Amino acid sequence: MSMITERPVSNPAGTQPVGTVGEVARPRDVRAVVAAYVALTKPRIVELLLVTTVPAMMLADGGMPPLWLVAVVLVGGSLAAGAASVLNCYIDRDIDQLMRRTKRRPLPAHTVSPRNALVFGLVLAVVSIAMMAALTNLLAAGLTLAAIVYYDLVYTLWLKRTTPANTFWGGACGAAPVLIGWAAVTGSLSPVAWALFAVVFFWQMPHFYPLAMKYKDDYARAGIPMLPVVASARRVNAEIVIFAWLTVLTSLVAWPLGLSAVYGVPTLVVGAVFLVEAHRLAGRVSRGEAAKPMRLFHWSTTYLTILFAAVALDALV
């Protein structure tokens, strides 16, 4: 359910398909089967999504929400993110086998059959939406459904393969957990919820573009028109800087909407470092030096984690 990138996945089950029609896994294969299905859910994505969801819930509640509600949203959100990722793997299985970064995922590696992956993804989606509808509210459930549909049908099936603006238009998926967590607590959406949504939305360009710079040849081989594939390095880095500034400015807009200096001060500090790293990347590229894009990629993850930790701390004081 997110544009946030997971680590490359190794083949967790060797070279033999598991879970194919009519096949019963032997006891010694059970761990391999489980590992393959877990890999389809891209658990690294789930981890980062939850970093934004829980702080949003805490801010919406003005403290710590009931633990049962946090548990429901964490489980439901994890299932929804897993469903979106599994269906993404199912749709992208043709291009995943062309990219070095993804060719060892369970579907191109033939460790899970396409049919079983599709069923698995749909089951996760239904369970997650039903759980959110029954135990939170219809707004949170509707946002969960919308995020899954948008990510898999609009982004994965269409935008990703047709436009270099795919990362921008797909950004709403990665930011959706903020709104889902907020809605689960309040049953509504406030200006500060939308501001935090915008932070994660804009953040995804300076997060994703450096990764696409590193794997530019991989994306080109698969025919995916990521911006670094079709545009000049100068254009790519200009957009990285612009969206880094938009991310930081939006994070400051959230400050007077219901947050205090407990949030604002660390946000200013990490935002400044984030901007410095974005400008350093652009500077290295303009001087013809080694770009080292993954430096910004990794720092962007640290930036978002610290920012939402500040949101959580602000809610508690």
Coordinates of C-alpha atoms in Angstrom, one line a residue:
M1 CA 0.0 0.0 0.0
S2 CA 2.9 2.2 -0.3
M3 CA 5.5 3.7 -2.6
I4 CA 8.1 3.2 0.1
T5 CA 10.7 0.8 -1.2
E6 CA 11.5 -2.6 0.4
R7 CA 14.9 -4.3 0.4
P8 CA 15.6 -6.7 -2.4
V9 CA 14.2 -10.1 -1.5
S10 CA 16.3 -13.3 -1.9
N11 CA 14.6 -16.5 -3.0
P12 CA 13.4 -17.9 0.4
A13 CA 12.5 -21.3 -0.9
G14 CA 15.2 -22.3 -3.3
T15 CA 14.3 -23.0 -6.9
Q16 CA 11.3 -25.2 -6.6
P17 CA 7.7 -23.8 -6.7
V18 CA 5.7 -24.0 -3.5
G19 CA 2.0 -23.6 -3.1
T20 CA 1.2 -24.7 -6.6
V21 CA -2.1 -26.2 -7.5
G22 CA -2.4 -29.8 -6.3
E23 CA 0.8 -29.7 -4.4
V24 CA 1.0 -30.4 -0.7
A25 CA 4.1 -29.1 1.1
R26 CA 6.2 -31.7 2.9
P27 CA 6.9 -30.9 6.6
R28 CA 10.4 -29.9 5.9
D29 CA 9.2 -27.4 3.3
V30 CA 6.7 -25.6 5.6
R31 CA 9.2 -23.0 6.7
A32 CA 10.2 -22.3 3.1
V33 CA 6.5 -22.0 2.1
V34 CA 5.9 -19.5 4.9
A35 CA 9.0 -17.5 4.1
A36 CA 7.9 -17.2 0.4
Y37 CA 4.4 -15.9 1.3
V38 CA 5.8 -13.5 3.9
A39 CA 8.3 -12.2 1.3
L40 CA 5.3 -11.4 -1.0
T41 CA 3.9 -9.0 1.6
K42 CA 7.2 -7.0 1.6
P43 CA 7.5 -6.7 5.4
R44 CA 10.0 -3.9 5.2
I45 CA 7.3 -1.7 3.7
V46 CA 4.9 -2.7 6.5
E47 CA 7.4 -1.6 9.2
L48 CA 7.8 1.9 7.8
L49 CA 4.1 2.4 7.2
L50 CA 3.4 1.6 10.9
V51 CA 6.0 4.3 11.9
T52 CA 3.6 6.9 10.5
T53 CA 0.3 5.3 11.6
V54 CA 0.7 5.0 15.4
P55 CA 2.0 8.6 15.9
A56 CA -1.0 9.8 13.8
M57 CA -3.3 7.9 16.1
M58 CA -1.7 9.3 19.2
L59 CA -2.0 12.8 18.0
A60 CA -5.6 12.3 17.0
D61 CA -6.3 11.0 20.5
G62 CA -4.3 13.6 22.3
G63 CA -2.4 10.8 24.1
M64 CA -2.3 7.1 23.9
P65 CA -5.4 5.6 22.2
P66 CA -7.0 2.4 23.7
L67 CA -4.5 -0.4 23.2
W68 CA -7.2 -2.6 21.6
L69 CA -7.8 0.1 18.9
V70 CA -4.0 0.4 18.3
A71 CA -3.8 -3.4 17.9
V72 CA -6.7 -3.5 15.5
V73 CA -5.3 -0.7 13.3
L74 CA -1.8 -2.3 13.4
V75 CA -3.1 -5.7 12.4
G76 CA -5.6 -4.4 9.9
G77 CA -3.0 -2.0 8.4
S78 CA -0.4 -4.7 8.2
L79 CA -2.8 -7.0 6.4
A80 CA -3.9 -4.2 4.0
A81 CA -0.3 -3.2 3.3
G82 CA 0.6 -6.9 2.8
A83 CA -2.4 -7.4 0.5
A84 CA -1.4 -4.4 -1.6
S85 CA 2.2 -5.7 -1.9
V86 CA 1.1 -9.2 -2.8
L87 CA -1.2 -8.0 -5.5
N88 CA 1.6 -5.6 -6.7
C89 CA 3.9 -8.6 -7.0
Y90 CA 1.2 -10.5 -8.9
I91 CA 0.7 -7.7 -11.4
D92 CA 4.4 -6.9 -11.7
R93 CA 5.6 -10.5 -12.1
D94 CA 6.4 -9.9 -15.8
I95 CA 8.7 -6.9 -15.1
D96 CA 10.1 -8.2 -11.9
Q97 CA 11.8 -11.1 -13.7
L98 CA 13.6 -8.5 -15.9
M99 CA 15.2 -6.5 -13.1
R100 CA 18.2 -7.7 -11.1
R101 CA 16.8 -6.0 -7.9
T102 CA 13.5 -8.0 -8.1
K103 CA 14.1 -11.2 -10.1
R104 CA 14.5 -13.2 -6.9
R105 CA 11.1 -12.3 -5.5
P106 CA 8.8 -15.4 -5.0
L107 CA 6.9 -15.1 -8.3
P108 CA 9.7 -14.6 -10.8
A109 CA 11.7 -17.1 -8.9
H110 CA 8.8 -19.6 -9.2
T111 CA 8.6 -20.2 -5.4
V112 CA 4.9 -19.3 -5.3
S113 CA 2.4 -19.8 -8.2
P114 CA 0.7 -16.7 -9.6
R115 CA -2.8 -18.1 -8.9
N116 CA -2.0 -18.7 -5.2
A117 CA -0.4 -15.3 -4.9
L118 CA -3.6 -13.7 -6.3
V119 CA -5.8 -15.6 -3.9
F120 CA -3.5 -14.8 -1.0
G121 CA -3.6 -11.1 -1.8
L122 CA -7.3 -11.0 -2.2
V123 CA -7.9 -12.8 1.1
L124 CA -5.6 -10.4 2.9
A125 CA -7.5 -7.5 1.4
V126 CA -10.9 -8.8 2.3
V127 CA -9.9 -9.6 5.9
S128 CA -8.2 -6.2 6.4
I129 CA -11.1 -4.2 5.2
A130 CA -13.6 -6.3 7.1
M131 CA -11.6 -5.9 10.3
M132 CA -11.4 -2.2 9.9
A133 CA -15.1 -1.9 9.1
A134 CA -16.2 -4.0 12.0
L135 CA -13.8 -2.8 14.7
T136 CA -13.0 0.9 13.8
N137 CA -15.4 2.8 11.5
L138 CA -16.5 3.1 7.9
L139 CA -14.2 6.0 7.1
A140 CA -11.1 4.1 8.1
A141 CA -12.3 1.0 6.2
G142 CA -13.1 3.1 3.1
L143 CA -9.7 4.7 3.1
T144 CA -8.1 1.3 3.5
L145 CA -10.0 0.0 0.5
A146 CA -9.3 3.1 -1.5
A147 CA -5.5 2.8 -0.8
I148 CA -5.4 -0.8 -1.9
V149 CA -7.4 -0.2 -5.1
Y150 CA -5.4 2.9 -6.0
Y151 CA -2.0 1.3 -5.4
D152 CA -2.7 -1.9 -7.3
L153 CA -5.1 -0.8 -10.1
V154 CA -4.2 2.8 -10.7
Y155 CA -0.5 3.0 -9.8
T156 CA 0.8 -0.5 -10.4
L157 CA -1.3 -1.5 -13.4
W158 CA -1.4 1.9 -15.1
L159 CA 0.7 4.8 -13.9
K160 CA 3.9 2.9 -13.1
R161 CA 4.2 1.6 -16.6
T162 CA 3.1 4.7 -18.6
T163 CA 4.3 8.0 -17.0
P164 CA 7.5 9.3 -15.5
A165 CA 5.2 11.1 -13.0
N166 CA 4.4 7.7 -11.6
T167 CA 6.1 8.3 -8.3
F168 CA 4.3 11.6 -7.7
W169 CA 0.8 10.2 -8.5
G170 CA 1.5 7.1 -6.5
G171 CA 2.5 9.1 -3.5
A172 CA -1.0 9.1 -2.0
C173 CA -0.7 5.4 -1.4
G174 CA 2.3 5.7 0.9
A175 CA 0.7 8.7 2.8
A176 CA -2.7 7.0 3.3
P177 CA -1.8 5.3 6.6
V178 CA -1.7 8.7 8.3
L179 CA -5.3 9.3 7.3
I180 CA -6.4 5.8 8.1
G181 CA -4.9 5.9 11.6
W182 CA -6.4 9.3 12.3
A183 CA -9.8 8.3 11.0
A184 CA -9.8 5.1 13.1
V185 CA -9.5 7.3 16.2
T186 CA -11.8 10.2 15.4
G187 CA -14.0 9.1 12.6
S188 CA -13.1 12.3 10.7
L189 CA -10.1 14.1 9.2
S190 CA -8.7 17.3 10.5
P191 CA -6.3 19.9 8.9
V192 CA -3.3 18.6 10.8
A193 CA -4.1 15.1 9.6
W194 CA -4.0 16.4 6.0
A195 CA -0.8 18.3 6.7
L196 CA 1.0 15.1 7.9
F197 CA -0.4 13.3 4.9
A198 CA 1.2 16.0 2.7
V199 CA 4.5 15.6 4.5
V200 CA 4.6 11.9 3.6
F201 CA 3.3 12.5 0.1
F202 CA 6.0 15.1 -0.8
W203 CA 8.7 13.1 1.0
Q204 CA 8.4 10.2 -1.4
M205 CA 10.0 12.0 -4.3
P206 CA 13.3 12.7 -2.5
H207 CA 13.1 9.2 -1.1
F208 CA 12.3 7.3 -4.3
Y209 CA 14.2 9.2 -6.9
P210 CA 17.7 8.4 -5.4
L211 CA 16.8 4.7 -5.4
A212 CA 15.7 5.0 -9.0
M213 CA 18.9 6.8 -9.8
K214 CA 20.9 3.8 -8.5
Y215 CA 18.7 1.2 -10.3
K216 CA 18.3 3.3 -13.4
D217 CA 19.5 0.6 -15.8
D218 CA 17.3 -2.0 -14.0
Y219 CA 14.2 0.2 -14.6
A220 CA 15.2 0.8 -18.2
R221 CA 15.6 -2.9 -18.8
A222 CA 12.1 -3.5 -17.6
G223 CA 10.6 -0.6 -19.6
I224 CA 9.5 1.4 -16.5
P225 CA 9.7 5.1 -17.3
M226 CA 11.0 6.3 -13.9
L227 CA 12.1 9.9 -14.0
P228 CA 15.9 9.1 -13.9
V229 CA 15.4 6.8 -16.9
V230 CA 13.7 9.4 -19.2
A231 CA 15.0 12.7 -17.8
S232 CA 18.4 14.4 -17.4
A233 CA 20.3 14.1 -14.1
R234 CA 19.9 17.9 -13.7
R235 CA 16.1 17.6 -14.0
V236 CA 15.9 14.7 -11.5
N237 CA 18.0 16.5 -8.9
A238 CA 16.1 19.7 -9.4
E239 CA 12.9 17.8 -8.5
I240 CA 14.6 16.1 -5.5
V241 CA 15.5 19.5 -4.1
I242 CA 12.1 21.0 -4.8
F243 CA 10.2 18.2 -3.2
A244 CA 12.6 18.1 -0.2
W245 CA 11.8 21.7 0.4
L246 CA 8.1 21.0 0.0
T247 CA 8.4 18.2 2.5
V248 CA 10.1 20.4 5.1
L249 CA 7.8 23.4 4.6
T250 CA 4.7 21.2 4.9
S251 CA 6.1 19.7 8.1
L252 CA 6.3 23.2 9.5
V253 CA 2.8 24.0 8.4
A254 CA 1.6 21.2 10.6
W255 CA 3.2 22.8 13.6
P256 CA 0.6 25.6 14.3
L257 CA -2.3 23.3 13.5
G258 CA -2.2 21.4 16.8
L259 CA 1.5 20.6 17.6
S260 CA 3.9 22.3 20.0
A261 CA 7.7 23.0 20.1
V262 CA 8.2 19.3 21.2
Y263 CA 7.4 18.6 17.5
G264 CA 8.6 21.8 15.9
V265 CA 12.2 22.0 17.2
P266 CA 13.3 18.5 16.2
T267 CA 11.4 18.8 12.9
L268 CA 13.4 22.0 12.2
V269 CA 16.7 20.3 13.0
V270 CA 16.1 17.1 11.0
G271 CA 14.5 19.1 8.2
A272 CA 17.7 21.2 7.9
V273 CA 19.8 18.1 7.6
F274 CA 17.4 16.6 5.1
L275 CA 17.7 19.7 2.9
V276 CA 21.5 19.7 3.2
E277 CA 21.7 16.1 2.0
A278 CA 19.3 16.9 -0.9
H279 CA 21.4 19.9 -2.0
R280 CA 24.7 17.9 -1.6
L281 CA 23.3 15.2 -4.0
A282 CA 22.4 17.8 -6.5
G283 CA 25.8 19.5 -6.1
R284 CA 27.7 16.2 -6.7
V285 CA 25.7 15.5 -9.8
S286 CA 26.2 19.1 -11.2
R287 CA 30.0 18.8 -10.6
G288 CA 30.2 15.4 -12.4
E289 CA 31.2 13.6 -9.2
A290 CA 29.9 10.2 -8.0
A291 CA 26.3 10.8 -7.1
K292 CA 26.0 8.5 -4.1
P293 CA 22.2 8.7 -4.2
M294 CA 21.7 6.1 -1.5
R295 CA 23.0 8.4 1.1
L296 CA 19.9 10.6 0.7
F297 CA 17.7 7.5 0.3
H298 CA 18.8 6.2 3.7
W299 CA 18.7 9.6 5.4
S300 CA 15.2 10.3 4.1
T301 CA 14.0 7.2 6.0
T302 CA 15.7 8.4 9.2
Y303 CA 14.2 11.9 8.7
L304 CA 10.6 10.5 8.5
T305 CA 11.1 8.2 11.5
I306 CA 12.4 11.1 13.7
L307 CA 9.6 13.4 12.5
F308 CA 6.9 11.0 13.4
A309 CA 8.6 10.1 16.7
A310 CA 8.3 13.8 17.4
V311 CA 4.6 13.7 16.6
A312 CA 4.2 10.8 19.0
L313 CA 6.2 12.6 21.8
D314 CA 4.2 15.8 21.3
A315 CA 0.9 13.8 21.8
L316 CA 2.1 12.5 25.1
V317 CA 3.2 15.8 26.7

